[in-house]
Amino acid sequence: MRRASETAAVSSKYSPGSLLSVGHLSVAEVSAILAETARIAALSPAERSAILRGRTIALLFYESSTRTRTSFELAAKSLGATTTLVSDKSSSIEKGESLKDTGLTLRALGAECIILRHSASGAPFVLARETGLPVLNAGDGMHEHPSQALLDLRTILNRLHGADKATSITEHSLSGVTVTITGDILHSRVARSNAMLLPRLGARVLLCGPTKLLPEDALGLGPGIEIERDFDRALAKSQVVMMLRIQKERIAGIELDLNEYIHRYQLNSERLLASAPQALVLHPGPMIRGLEISDEVADGAQSAIEEQVAHGLAIRSALLARALSAGIFKGQTI
Amino acid sequence: MNDILILNGRLIDPLSRVDALRDLLLRDGRVAAVEMPGTLKGQESAQTIDAKGLIVAPGLIDVHVHLREPGQTYKETIATGTAAAAAGGYTSVVAMPNTLPVNDTPSKLDWMLDAQRGSVVKLFAMPAATVGSMGETLTDFEALRKAGAVGFTDDGKPVLEDHVMRAALIAAARAEVPVSQHAEDTRLTGGCSMNAGPMAFRLGLRGMPIEAEARIVERDIQLLREIERAEGLRPHLHVQHVSTARAIEAVRKAKREGLHVTCEIAPHHFALNEEAVGDYDTHAKMNPPLRAESDRLQMIEALLDGTADCIATDHAPHAPFEKRQEFERAPNGITGLETALGLALRILHRDRGLPLSRLVELMSSSPSQIVSLAGRGSLAAGHYADLVLFDAGAEWVFDATISRSKSRNTPFDGSPMLGKVRYTICEGHIVYRG
Ligand SMILES: [Zn+2]
């Protein structure tokens, strides 16, 4: 099995605190992250800020991202860490300097962990290999966004099973749960991470979208994944529906009739009421209201979109504690 | 006196239909005598090699190498690349033209082939088919042929436009050399960095579809047909580094039809599949990319059944800093000269039963014929004394750190190899001893 060998190989090649792909996490590790998330969330701000006091974390952002960057930054600060932001917006990424050299510079300046957002798939692997530091993948190209999948998992568990059940999981925690992911699957790192993570906890994942945005190759992401192109039929089977935006910046060369797309794939009140009146609605953001999701649904009672943001902060705190062997991960070697 | 006497070896010379124990006398850079064992014993010679237990074969010939000189000597030079060739058992290599500047004039070709460059083995070159390899205006095939060109190619890129490829095939037919085509419809591969399919999807990488290769091969074959009919010429198309089952099938059919098509397969395309990309290993990034397992198996079939004419390495050195970056940014290609024989013996001969004589054909006699290297690819008396002596049963592990190449970009570092080169002899000179 590839997964087993991957997990074994990872420990030797990458710092164990790294999170590059959800495929690198065992179910037990996911469970530990959720437990730490709940524990940190229950602490007082003062207790929380002792966890990473005196530690230094770098945020290296080659792509702009308000949501993810702010979330990681606030998480690090709430744990008492010192953060430094290096982004392409500031002039601090030296023009033409390689990722490797930028990483080595950050390490020399004292960074103990690097959070990386990059437009190239696989970039966090390069950074982790070259620096030996724990690297958290904050989104790489069209590949993965592991922290997003973990926060989505916590959101789903909280809503479906209650907060007390969201602290420990097994291979069966999501048995009987069907999650539909609809939209631009091809370009979505969120879709990949969720489609690889949720089935390992027993969920069935239905991918939905037109062929241009959802090729059959997507089935190769792993077991427990199906393609259902009829959105209404997918909704009728689902307890959770996750909507994705169309990534205009990556879509060059693909022609898409937006009216047709909206007609077939927009999540709006009529559709939700008709096919999935109880389903939980998720969206990783940024949303394009009126395109993949309507206003009423985004702000409606079934929407957990704001909770996702809150859970993001909590999950990322736990990931940082794990990266730096703090909290319940204390004593684990980096 | 530079004579070398080679005794007690098993001579495999497919062109002479010999696979038997023979003694050889090399004199003045040529094969002076090939005799039954014992016959040459009394001969005086400066040096005697006891080849007992070794295969004695015509030196390997690689019709597809990148030596990076001029212009990118931090990756490789003609001297270091050909030293790697000698270590791999090669006595002749054909340099591709994608140097800086592109090799597209007789004077650039002269410079490259000049002894001053320090080539360790016999160096040949294929200049560019179009000026600057820009795919627009043909280079001067006649003048370049006179200056030593053994074929024409824009390797690294295809000759994309129909009318340009047609003109190139016609001009090459008149010069009696092949057009060597890098078959890639680049209109389908923009931004792509590996094979299209589930693996590329999972890694979030844009994939090169098999159609990109197959369509150009099919188009070129159609051009051959048209030119034979309309011009009464018989152009020779050589398809470089075939990697897909569909392209090899097109070559198979064209051969049955009687068209003059030859093709090469690179060792990595019969040794590895796309899974080798693993977690973005840039040493598994090349163009054409590593394909699906079914394609890999079809490449082996083609080598076994004769559809594939030769093995060519596409030796493509790159510096560490170039490969140690984001997968999509890293350049294509791997080194290959020192691992080709070891992989071919292990995977094709031992695992799949390819006879040794057929292997020598694929790596020496057949490539010599593809690019018409007179007096090479065979060890009949009178031919050049280009030889490789190897122990076909020796198992070893390739260590990239001691490679003769200037670069280390290989996915085969630490891989098991079969068959150790003991001597490489080029025009009567020992150029490698292992
Ligand atoms: Zn090529």
Coordinates of C-alpha atoms and ligand atoms in Angstrom, one line a residue, chain B residues 64 66 155-156 182 240-241 287-288 314, ligand 1:
Chain B
H64 CA 20.8 11.0 -28.3
H66 CA 23.1 16.5 -24.4
D155 CA 15.4 18.2 -30.0
G156 CA 13.9 19.7 -26.8
H182 CA 11.1 15.1 -30.5
Q240 CA 13.2 10.1 -30.4
H241 CA 12.4 8.8 -26.9
N287 CA 10.3 15.1 -21.3
P288 CA 8.6 13.0 -22.5
D314 CA 18.7 11.2 -23.8
Ligands
ZN1 ZN 13.7 15.3 -26.7

